[in-house]
Amino acid sequence: MSEEIAVTGVGLVTPAGVGAEQTWKAVCAGRPTAQADPALSGSPVTMSCRVPPLERGPGRLWRFDHGTRFLLTAAREALGAARLEPGDWDPARVAVVVGTAAGGIGTLETQHRKLLTTGHGVLSPMTLPAFLPNMTAGHLALELGATGPSLQTSTACASGATALIIACLLLQSGACDIAVAGGTDAMVTPLCAAAFAKMGALSLRSHDPGSASRPFDKDRDGFVLGEGCGMLVLERGRHAASRAARPLALLAGHGTTSDAHHPTAPHPEGAGLRAATLTALEQTGAGPDDVDHINAHGTSTPLNDTVEATAIRELYARRPPSVTSAKGVLGHTMGAAGAIEAALTVLSIVNNTVPPTANFTAPDDSTAGIDIVTTAGRAQPVRLALSHSLGFGGHNTVLAFTAA
C-alpha cells in the first residue's frame, strides 16, 4: 500500500456483550450466545443471537433503529480507545463509512404492521430516517459532527468489510485523515428469520440453540441469525504518529472480487475468494506462507464452509495458518459480521491469541485438512492475519492486518 493505514481503536456491540472486552472474552471462552427467542415464536426457527439491552442513552435514541443504536454505541467505544474527541479534530478531515445489509429493517417491519392493522395515522414520522439504509452513516456523521465523506456500503454479509476497504481507499487518496468505519445490522426480525428459513439457510436446532452454530463441523446444518456492530478507527499513519497514537495493528492490504456465479451460492471452487486473497497479500508484500492466522467467514452452512475450507486448504498447503470462526459464538450478524470479525482479527494480533471455533467437534471430508482452532484459545504469534467475508450476490472480501 502507498500509505500506511493504522487501526487505532475498535468498538464492539455483539450478542456476547456491549464492548470489545466482553466480546473478546466470550469468543475466547467459546461460549455460544444463541438462545430461544420469544419474538420469533411461530417462526420456522425460534432461536437467535441477540445483543443484550443497551444502557439507557439520550432521549433521542427512540428515533433510531436498533442497528443505529448499536452503531452509535460501538463508535463511541472505538473513538475512546483511539483517544479521539470530536471537538478536537478538523471535521472536514473525518470520514464515516458504514456497511449494512438491510438498514433499519426492524423499523420497516414494525411500521408496516401498524399501517396494515391500524392505518397510516399511527405511523412514526421517523420511519424513513430510521429505515433508509444510508441513514446509519448519516446519523453517525451527525453525532460526530464529521463533515468529510459519509458513505454507506451494502454487499450483503460482506458489507462491514467493504466499508473498511472504502475507508482505506479514502485515507490513501488523501480525502481524509481519520475514518470511522465498520458495519451494523439488526436483522433478527420475523420477516428475516422466515425468509432465511425458507431458503434453507438457518440451523434447525431450535431445541438446542447452544449447539446450533457449528462452523466447519461435520454436523453443521445452517447458521443462527444474529445482530450487532463492529467499528474501527482508521487513520493515515502520519496522522496517528503526529498525535502519538499507538496503532493496534495496520490494515496492510485488501482484496475484493465478485463471483458472477449465482445469486446466493458461492463459486464452487472458491475462485473469487482465492483471487481476493492473493490481491490482499500482494498489497502487503507477503505470500500465503507468511499468513499466521485466518478469521474465516465460517457461517456453519454446508455449502459456504465447504467452499471456504477448500480454498484455504489449497492456498496454504505448505504452511497452514490457524483458522477460527466467531460465528459459533456470535451467530451470523449479517452486514456487521465483516467488521466484527475484522475487530476480532486485530485483537488476535494485539493479544497473540486465536479464539476457538465453538461447537466444532470433527470435520467432514470437505472441511478436513485445515488447522481449525477448537476447544480453547491458542496462544501463538500473529504477525499477519486475514479476515474473510463473503456475501449473497457473489461478494468476496479479504482484509489483511499486520502487527504494528
GROMACS .gro file of C-alpha atoms in nm:
model
  404
    1MET     CA    1   0.000   0.000   0.000
    2SER     CA    2   0.117   0.352  -0.074
    3GLU     CA    3   0.008   0.489   0.264
    4GLU     CA    4   0.028   0.310   0.598
    5ILE     CA    5  -0.320   0.273   0.747
    6ALA     CA    6  -0.328   0.239   1.124
    7VAL     CA    7  -0.607   0.086   1.331
    8THR     CA    8  -0.615   0.300   1.643
    9GLY     CA    9  -0.944   0.195   1.801
   10VAL     CA   10  -1.210  -0.076   1.795
   11GLY     CA   11  -1.562  -0.088   1.933
   12LEU     CA   12  -1.800  -0.382   1.952
   13VAL     CA   13  -2.164  -0.441   2.032
   14THR     CA   14  -2.246  -0.810   1.990
   15PRO     CA   15  -2.463  -1.086   2.136
   16ALA     CA   16  -2.167  -1.159   2.367
   17GLY     CA   17  -2.188  -0.817   2.528
   18VAL     CA   18  -2.155  -0.444   2.489
   19GLY     CA   19  -1.789  -0.358   2.447
   20ALA     CA   20  -1.481  -0.511   2.289
   21GLU     CA   21  -1.356  -0.665   2.613
   22GLN     CA   22  -1.678  -0.855   2.682
   23THR     CA   23  -1.697  -0.985   2.328
   24TRP     CA   24  -1.332  -1.088   2.322
   25LYS     CA   25  -1.364  -1.279   2.649
   26ALA     CA   26  -1.675  -1.465   2.533
   27VAL     CA   27  -1.525  -1.554   2.196
   28CYS     CA   28  -1.204  -1.676   2.360
   29ALA     CA   29  -1.411  -1.885   2.601
   30GLY     CA   30  -1.602  -2.037   2.307
   31ARG     CA   31  -1.929  -1.957   2.482
   32PRO     CA   32  -2.226  -1.967   2.237
   33THR     CA   33  -2.485  -1.691   2.274
   34ALA     CA   34  -2.776  -1.848   2.081
   35GLN     CA   35  -3.100  -1.869   2.280
   36ALA     CA   36  -3.468  -1.927   2.230
   37ASP     CA   37  -3.620  -1.601   2.106
   38PRO     CA   38  -3.980  -1.524   2.210
   39ALA     CA   39  -4.004  -1.259   1.936
   40LEU     CA   40  -3.968  -1.538   1.679
   41SER     CA   41  -4.243  -1.753   1.828
   42GLY     CA   42  -4.437  -1.912   1.546
   43SER     CA   43  -4.146  -1.875   1.303
   44PRO     CA   44  -3.990  -2.182   1.138
   45VAL     CA   45  -3.679  -2.122   1.354
   46THR     CA   46  -3.726  -1.980   1.703
   47MET     CA   47  -3.371  -1.903   1.821
   48SER     CA   48  -3.130  -1.619   1.761
   49CYS     CA   49  -2.822  -1.439   1.890
   50ARG     CA   50  -2.943  -1.103   2.022
   51VAL     CA   51  -2.749  -0.809   2.162
   52PRO     CA   52  -2.818  -0.763   2.535
   53PRO     CA   53  -3.010  -0.446   2.629
   54LEU     CA   54  -2.807  -0.129   2.588
   55GLU     CA   55  -2.777   0.117   2.873
   56ARG     CA   56  -3.034   0.391   2.863
   57GLY     CA   57  -2.897   0.671   2.647
   58PRO     CA   58  -3.009   1.015   2.534
   59GLY     CA   59  -3.383   1.060   2.491
   60ARG     CA   60  -3.349   1.091   2.115
   61LEU     CA   61  -3.245   0.725   2.083
   62TRP     CA   62  -3.610   0.624   2.043
   63ARG     CA   63  -3.588   0.770   1.693
   64PHE     CA   64  -3.329   0.519   1.580
   65ASP     CA   65  -3.349   0.163   1.459
   66HIS     CA   66  -3.168  -0.093   1.674
   67GLY     CA   67  -2.885  -0.114   1.420
   68THR     CA   68  -2.816   0.258   1.455
   69ARG     CA   69  -2.823   0.234   1.834
   70PHE     CA   70  -2.562  -0.042   1.814
   71LEU     CA   71  -2.359   0.175   1.577
   72LEU     CA   72  -2.353   0.485   1.795
   73THR     CA   73  -2.251   0.277   2.098
   74ALA     CA   74  -1.971   0.090   1.918
   75ALA     CA   75  -1.839   0.406   1.751
   76ARG     CA   76  -1.815   0.584   2.087
   77GLU     CA   77  -1.609   0.296   2.225
   78ALA     CA   78  -1.380   0.289   1.921
   79LEU     CA   79  -1.315   0.662   1.941
   80GLY     CA   80  -1.248   0.638   2.313
   81ALA     CA   81  -0.996   0.361   2.253
   82ALA     CA   82  -0.829   0.576   1.988
   83ARG     CA   83  -0.821   0.872   2.229
   84LEU     CA   84  -1.012   1.091   1.985
   85GLU     CA   85  -1.269   1.355   2.076
   86PRO     CA   86  -1.492   1.500   1.804
   87GLY     CA   87  -1.430   1.855   1.928
   88ASP     CA   88  -1.054   1.814   1.887
   89TRP     CA   89  -1.038   1.733   1.515
   90ASP     CA   90  -1.093   1.907   1.184
   91PRO     CA   91  -1.441   1.774   1.098
   92ALA     CA   92  -1.381   1.813   0.726
   93ARG     CA   93  -1.096   1.561   0.750
   94VAL     CA   94  -1.307   1.288   0.913
   95ALA     CA   95  -1.491   1.028   0.704
   96VAL     CA   96  -1.772   0.796   0.811
   97VAL     CA   97  -1.826   0.469   0.623
   98VAL     CA   98  -2.084   0.218   0.743
   99GLY     CA   99  -2.187  -0.116   0.596
  100THR     CA  100  -2.529  -0.271   0.640
  101ALA     CA  101  -2.716  -0.546   0.463
  102ALA     CA  102  -3.069  -0.431   0.547
  103GLY     CA  103  -3.068  -0.084   0.703
  104GLY     CA  104  -3.346  -0.035   0.954
  105ILE     CA  105  -3.542  -0.345   0.855
  106GLY     CA  106  -3.686  -0.384   1.206
  107THR     CA  107  -3.832  -0.034   1.191
  108LEU     CA  108  -3.979  -0.103   0.848
  109GLU     CA  109  -4.144  -0.425   0.963
  110THR     CA  110  -4.289  -0.264   1.275
  111GLN     CA  111  -4.427   0.038   1.092
  112HIS     CA  112  -4.564  -0.174   0.809
  113ARG     CA  113  -4.757  -0.385   1.060
  114LYS     CA  114  -4.902  -0.065   1.208
  115LEU     CA  115  -5.006   0.054   0.863
  116LEU     CA  116  -5.185  -0.273   0.787
  117THR     CA  117  -5.355  -0.311   1.124
  118THR     CA  118  -5.432   0.044   1.237
  119GLY     CA  119  -5.383   0.274   0.939
  120HIS     CA  120  -5.146   0.546   0.831
  121GLY     CA  121  -5.239   0.780   1.115
  122VAL     CA  122  -5.024   0.590   1.364
  123LEU     CA  123  -4.708   0.572   1.154
  124SER     CA  124  -4.398   0.725   1.312
  125PRO     CA  125  -4.275   1.040   1.135
  126MET     CA  126  -3.926   0.895   1.185
  127THR     CA  127  -3.999   0.583   0.977
  128LEU     CA  128  -3.788   0.682   0.678
  129PRO     CA  129  -3.499   0.843   0.871
  130ALA     CA  130  -3.481   0.526   1.083
  131PHE     CA  131  -3.523   0.277   0.799
  132LEU     CA  132  -3.335   0.412   0.495
  133PRO     CA  133  -3.002   0.225   0.468
  134ASN     CA  134  -2.791   0.540   0.419
  135MET     CA  135  -2.914   0.685   0.746
  136THR     CA  136  -2.687   0.476   0.967
  137ALA     CA  137  -2.389   0.663   0.824
  138GLY     CA  138  -2.588   0.986   0.826
  139HIS     CA  139  -2.681   0.957   1.192
  140LEU     CA  140  -2.323   0.877   1.291
  141ALA     CA  141  -2.182   1.171   1.093
  142LEU     CA  142  -2.436   1.395   1.265
  143GLU     CA  143  -2.347   1.254   1.607
  144LEU     CA  144  -1.974   1.316   1.547
  145GLY     CA  145  -2.009   1.643   1.360
  146ALA     CA  146  -1.799   1.484   1.084
  147THR     CA  147  -1.830   1.679   0.758
  148GLY     CA  148  -1.597   1.470   0.542
  149PRO     CA  149  -1.722   1.189   0.317
  150SER     CA  150  -2.018   0.998   0.465
  151LEU     CA  151  -2.083   0.677   0.277
  152GLN     CA  152  -2.290   0.362   0.311
  153THR     CA  153  -2.194   0.024   0.165
  154SER     CA  154  -2.417  -0.275   0.110
  155THR     CA  155  -2.260  -0.601  -0.006
  156ALA     CA  156  -2.477  -0.837   0.199
  157CYS     CA  157  -2.275  -1.022   0.463
  158ALA     CA  158  -1.953  -0.859   0.339
  159SER     CA  159  -2.088  -0.505   0.398
  160GLY     CA  160  -1.882  -0.425   0.707
  161ALA     CA  161  -1.560  -0.543   0.546
  162THR     CA  162  -1.640  -0.348   0.229
  163ALA     CA  163  -1.687  -0.035   0.441
  164LEU     CA  164  -1.335  -0.080   0.579
  165ILE     CA  165  -1.196  -0.112   0.226
  166ILE     CA  166  -1.372   0.206   0.114
  167ALA     CA  167  -1.244   0.386   0.424
  168CYS     CA  168  -0.891   0.268   0.348
  169LEU     CA  169  -0.915   0.397  -0.009
  170LEU     CA  170  -1.043   0.736   0.112
  171LEU     CA  171  -0.750   0.765   0.351
  172GLN     CA  172  -0.499   0.667   0.084
  173SER     CA  173  -0.647   0.916  -0.160
  174GLY     CA  174  -0.593   1.200   0.085
  175ALA     CA  175  -0.967   1.271   0.117
  176CYS     CA  176  -0.947   1.238   0.496
  177ASP     CA  177  -0.708   1.178   0.784
  178ILE     CA  178  -0.945   0.975   1.005
  179ALA     CA  179  -1.216   0.727   0.909
  180VAL     CA  180  -1.471   0.584   1.150
  181ALA     CA  181  -1.579   0.271   0.967
  182GLY     CA  182  -1.746  -0.065   1.015
  183GLY     CA  183  -2.078  -0.241   0.990
  184THR     CA  184  -2.406  -0.280   1.174
  185ASP     CA  185  -2.723  -0.484   1.130
  186ALA     CA  186  -3.029  -0.578   1.335
  187MET     CA  187  -3.193  -0.839   1.116
  188VAL     CA  188  -3.332  -1.062   1.391
  189THR     CA  189  -3.690  -0.995   1.281
  190PRO     CA  190  -3.984  -1.223   1.197
  191LEU     CA  191  -3.959  -1.146   0.825
  192CYS     CA  192  -3.584  -1.203   0.801
  193ALA     CA  193  -3.598  -1.520   1.009
  194ALA     CA  194  -3.880  -1.665   0.799
  195ALA     CA  195  -3.711  -1.568   0.473
  196PHE     CA  196  -3.375  -1.721   0.564
  197ALA     CA  197  -3.552  -2.034   0.689
  198LYS     CA  198  -3.744  -2.059   0.362
  199MET     CA  199  -3.409  -2.059   0.180
  200GLY     CA  200  -3.283  -2.342   0.400
  201ALA     CA  201  -3.001  -2.124   0.535
  202LEU     CA  202  -3.078  -2.146   0.908
  203SER     CA  203  -2.995  -2.423   1.151
  204LEU     CA  204  -3.300  -2.620   1.258
  205ARG     CA  205  -3.166  -2.696   1.607
  206SER     CA  206  -3.413  -2.468   1.787
  207HIS     CA  207  -3.443  -2.739   2.054
  208ASP     CA  208  -3.072  -2.695   2.138
  209PRO     CA  209  -2.969  -2.337   2.049
  210GLY     CA  210  -2.628  -2.352   2.214
  211SER     CA  211  -2.503  -2.621   1.976
  212ALA     CA  212  -2.674  -2.492   1.662
  213SER     CA  213  -2.399  -2.277   1.508
  214ARG     CA  214  -2.107  -2.510   1.433
  215PRO     CA  215  -1.874  -2.372   1.166
  216PHE     CA  216  -1.683  -2.631   0.961
  217ASP     CA  217  -1.825  -2.915   1.172
  218LYS     CA  218  -1.944  -3.234   1.010
  219ASP     CA  219  -2.290  -3.190   1.163
  220ARG     CA  220  -2.345  -2.826   1.063
  221ASP     CA  221  -2.688  -2.754   0.914
  222GLY     CA  222  -2.708  -2.376   0.883
  223PHE     CA  223  -2.638  -2.051   1.063
  224VAL     CA  224  -2.805  -1.882   1.359
  225LEU     CA  225  -2.938  -1.533   1.290
  226GLY     CA  226  -2.757  -1.267   1.490
  227GLU     CA  227  -2.720  -0.890   1.521
  228GLY     CA  228  -2.455  -0.643   1.628
  229CYS     CA  229  -2.199  -0.385   1.523
  230GLY     CA  230  -1.824  -0.356   1.480
  231MET     CA  231  -1.647  -0.021   1.434
  232LEU     CA  232  -1.282   0.059   1.372
  233VAL     CA  233  -1.100   0.389   1.375
  234LEU     CA  234  -0.858   0.402   1.083
  235GLU     CA  235  -0.600   0.676   1.040
  236ARG     CA  236  -0.331   0.770   0.796
  237GLY     CA  237  -0.010   0.655   0.957
  238ARG     CA  238   0.139   1.003   0.960
  239HIS     CA  239  -0.171   1.146   1.125
  240ALA     CA  240  -0.164   0.883   1.401
  241ALA     CA  241   0.207   0.948   1.457
  242SER     CA  242   0.151   1.324   1.476
  243ARG     CA  243  -0.068   1.277   1.784
  244ALA     CA  244   0.146   0.998   1.932
  245ALA     CA  245  -0.129   0.741   1.887
  246ARG     CA  246  -0.006   0.384   1.911
  247PRO     CA  247  -0.169   0.162   1.645
  248LEU     CA  248  -0.327  -0.166   1.749
  249ALA     CA  249  -0.246  -0.307   1.404
  250LEU     CA  250  -0.210  -0.199   1.044
  251LEU     CA  251  -0.463  -0.258   0.768
  252ALA     CA  252  -0.193  -0.361   0.525
  253GLY     CA  253  -0.392  -0.499   0.234
  254HIS     CA  254  -0.734  -0.581   0.099
  255GLY     CA  255  -0.895  -0.760  -0.191
  256THR     CA  256  -1.248  -0.764  -0.324
  257THR     CA  257  -1.395  -0.966  -0.610
  258SER     CA  258  -1.728  -1.084  -0.750
  259ASP     CA  259  -1.807  -1.447  -0.827
  260ALA     CA  260  -2.058  -1.368  -1.106
  261HIS     CA  261  -2.178  -1.723  -1.047
  262HIS     CA  262  -2.510  -1.743  -0.857
  263PRO     CA  263  -2.739  -1.509  -0.656
  264THR     CA  264  -2.676  -1.685  -0.324
  265ALA     CA  265  -2.427  -1.972  -0.367
  266PRO     CA  266  -2.050  -1.912  -0.369
  267HIS     CA  267  -1.837  -2.020  -0.662
  268PRO     CA  268  -1.792  -2.397  -0.613
  269GLU     CA  269  -1.414  -2.372  -0.644
  270GLY     CA  270  -1.384  -2.055  -0.438
  271ALA     CA  271  -1.232  -1.870  -0.732
  272GLY     CA  272  -1.338  -1.526  -0.612
  273LEU     CA  273  -1.215  -1.583  -0.258
  274ARG     CA  274  -0.878  -1.703  -0.386
  275ALA     CA  275  -0.840  -1.400  -0.612
  276ALA     CA  276  -0.932  -1.159  -0.332
  277THR     CA  277  -0.682  -1.331  -0.102
  278LEU     CA  278  -0.397  -1.306  -0.348
  279THR     CA  279  -0.472  -0.938  -0.412
  280ALA     CA  280  -0.471  -0.863  -0.040
  281LEU     CA  281  -0.145  -1.050   0.010
  282GLU     CA  282   0.018  -0.879  -0.286
  283GLN     CA  283  -0.056  -0.541  -0.129
  284THR     CA  284   0.116  -0.649   0.192
  285GLY     CA  285   0.419  -0.777   0.002
  286ALA     CA  286   0.363  -1.123   0.153
  287GLY     CA  287   0.264  -1.464   0.026
  288PRO     CA  288   0.047  -1.750   0.153
  289ASP     CA  289   0.336  -1.898   0.352
  290ASP     CA  290   0.356  -1.577   0.557
  291VAL     CA  291  -0.003  -1.591   0.687
  292ASP     CA  292  -0.024  -1.684   1.055
  293HIS     CA  293  -0.399  -1.678   1.107
  294ILE     CA  294  -0.734  -1.658   0.925
  295ASN     CA  295  -1.054  -1.534   1.082
  296ALA     CA  296  -1.285  -1.723   0.848
  297HIS     CA  297  -1.632  -1.631   0.726
  298GLY     CA  298  -1.732  -1.977   0.857
  299THR     CA  299  -2.111  -1.948   0.852
  300SER     CA  300  -2.195  -2.306   0.957
  301THR     CA  301  -2.379  -2.369   0.631
  302PRO     CA  302  -2.289  -2.685   0.440
  303LEU     CA  303  -2.201  -2.509   0.113
  304ASN     CA  304  -2.017  -2.199   0.233
  305ASP     CA  305  -1.792  -2.386   0.475
  306THR     CA  306  -1.707  -2.644   0.210
  307VAL     CA  307  -1.600  -2.381  -0.043
  308GLU     CA  308  -1.408  -2.173   0.209
  309ALA     CA  309  -1.228  -2.474   0.357
  310THR     CA  310  -1.129  -2.594   0.009
  311ALA     CA  311  -0.982  -2.256  -0.080
  312ILE     CA  312  -0.789  -2.239   0.249
  313ARG     CA  313  -0.659  -2.596   0.219
  314GLU     CA  314  -0.530  -2.543  -0.134
  315LEU     CA  315  -0.387  -2.192  -0.090
  316TYR     CA  316  -0.191  -2.280   0.225
  317ALA     CA  317  -0.083  -2.636   0.155
  318ARG     CA  318   0.279  -2.578   0.265
  319ARG     CA  319   0.221  -2.381   0.585
  320PRO     CA  320  -0.139  -2.400   0.711
  321PRO     CA  321  -0.240  -2.098   0.921
  322SER     CA  322  -0.462  -2.129   1.226
  323VAL     CA  323  -0.832  -2.087   1.140
  324THR     CA  324  -1.125  -1.978   1.353
  325SER     CA  325  -1.483  -1.863   1.307
  326ALA     CA  326  -1.655  -1.642   1.564
  327LYS     CA  327  -1.999  -1.737   1.437
  328GLY     CA  328  -2.008  -2.041   1.664
  329VAL     CA  329  -2.035  -1.790   1.950
  330LEU     CA  330  -2.198  -1.484   1.793
  331GLY     CA  331  -2.414  -1.633   1.520
  332HIS     CA  332  -2.424  -1.461   1.182
  333THR     CA  333  -2.453  -1.087   1.235
  334MET     CA  334  -2.514  -1.020   0.866
  335GLY     CA  335  -2.371  -0.690   0.738
  336ALA     CA  336  -2.194  -0.635   1.070
  337ALA     CA  337  -2.004  -0.966   1.052
  338GLY     CA  338  -1.712  -0.847   0.841
  339ALA     CA  339  -1.641  -0.553   1.070
  340ILE     CA  340  -1.690  -0.751   1.392
  341GLU     CA  341  -1.454  -1.019   1.265
  342ALA     CA  342  -1.203  -0.758   1.148
  343ALA     CA  343  -1.201  -0.618   1.501
  344LEU     CA  344  -1.150  -0.968   1.643
  345THR     CA  345  -0.864  -1.023   1.398
  346VAL     CA  346  -0.699  -0.705   1.527
  347LEU     CA  347  -0.745  -0.829   1.885
  348SER     CA  348  -0.583  -1.161   1.790
  349ILE     CA  349  -0.278  -0.965   1.675
  350VAL     CA  350  -0.274  -0.749   1.989
  351ASN     CA  351  -0.310  -1.049   2.222
  352ASN     CA  352  -0.121  -1.309   2.015
  353THR     CA  353  -0.418  -1.537   2.072
  354VAL     CA  354  -0.658  -1.716   1.837
  355PRO     CA  355  -1.005  -1.787   1.981
  356PRO     CA  356  -1.157  -2.134   1.935
  357THR     CA  357  -1.436  -2.225   1.694
  358ALA     CA  358  -1.730  -2.304   1.921
  359ASN     CA  359  -1.916  -2.633   1.869
  360PHE     CA  360  -1.655  -2.778   1.632
  361THR     CA  361  -1.608  -3.147   1.707
  362ALA     CA  362  -1.482  -3.301   1.383
  363PRO     CA  363  -1.463  -3.211   1.012
  364ASP     CA  364  -1.633  -3.386   0.726
  365ASP     CA  365  -1.443  -3.473   0.408
  366SER     CA  366  -1.491  -3.123   0.267
  367THR     CA  367  -1.361  -2.933   0.571
  368ALA     CA  368  -1.075  -3.165   0.669
  369GLY     CA  369  -0.717  -3.058   0.629
  370ILE     CA  370  -0.728  -2.706   0.770
  371ASP     CA  371  -0.593  -2.607   1.111
  372ILE     CA  372  -0.912  -2.519   1.295
  373VAL     CA  373  -0.858  -2.393   1.649
  374THR     CA  374  -1.102  -2.572   1.876
  375THR     CA  375  -1.183  -2.635   2.243
  376ALA     CA  376  -0.973  -2.348   2.379
  377GLY     CA  377  -0.792  -2.039   2.256
  378ARG     CA  378  -0.443  -2.087   2.116
  379ALA     CA  379  -0.151  -1.868   2.216
  380GLN     CA  380   0.061  -1.801   1.908
  381PRO     CA  381   0.248  -1.513   1.745
  382VAL     CA  382   0.015  -1.340   1.498
  383ARG     CA  383   0.210  -1.107   1.269
  384LEU     CA  384  -0.007  -1.134   0.956
  385ALA     CA  385  -0.375  -1.229   0.974
  386LEU     CA  386  -0.657  -1.232   0.721
  387SER     CA  387  -1.029  -1.180   0.771
  388HIS     CA  388  -1.264  -1.335   0.513
  389SER     CA  389  -1.615  -1.206   0.437
  390LEU     CA  390  -1.848  -1.341   0.171
  391GLY     CA  391  -2.197  -1.224   0.078
  392PHE     CA  392  -2.503  -1.305  -0.131
  393GLY     CA  393  -2.453  -1.174  -0.481
  394GLY     CA  394  -2.105  -1.326  -0.503
  395HIS     CA  395  -1.922  -1.063  -0.296
  396ASN     CA  396  -1.579  -1.167  -0.162
  397THR     CA  397  -1.364  -0.950   0.061
  398VAL     CA  398  -1.034  -1.025   0.231
  399LEU     CA  399  -0.870  -0.786   0.477
  400ALA     CA  400  -0.503  -0.829   0.568
  401PHE     CA  401  -0.386  -0.698   0.906
  402THR     CA  402  -0.029  -0.691   1.032
  403ALA     CA  403   0.128  -0.621   1.368
  404ALA     CA  404   0.214  -0.254   1.409
   0.00000   0.00000   0.00000
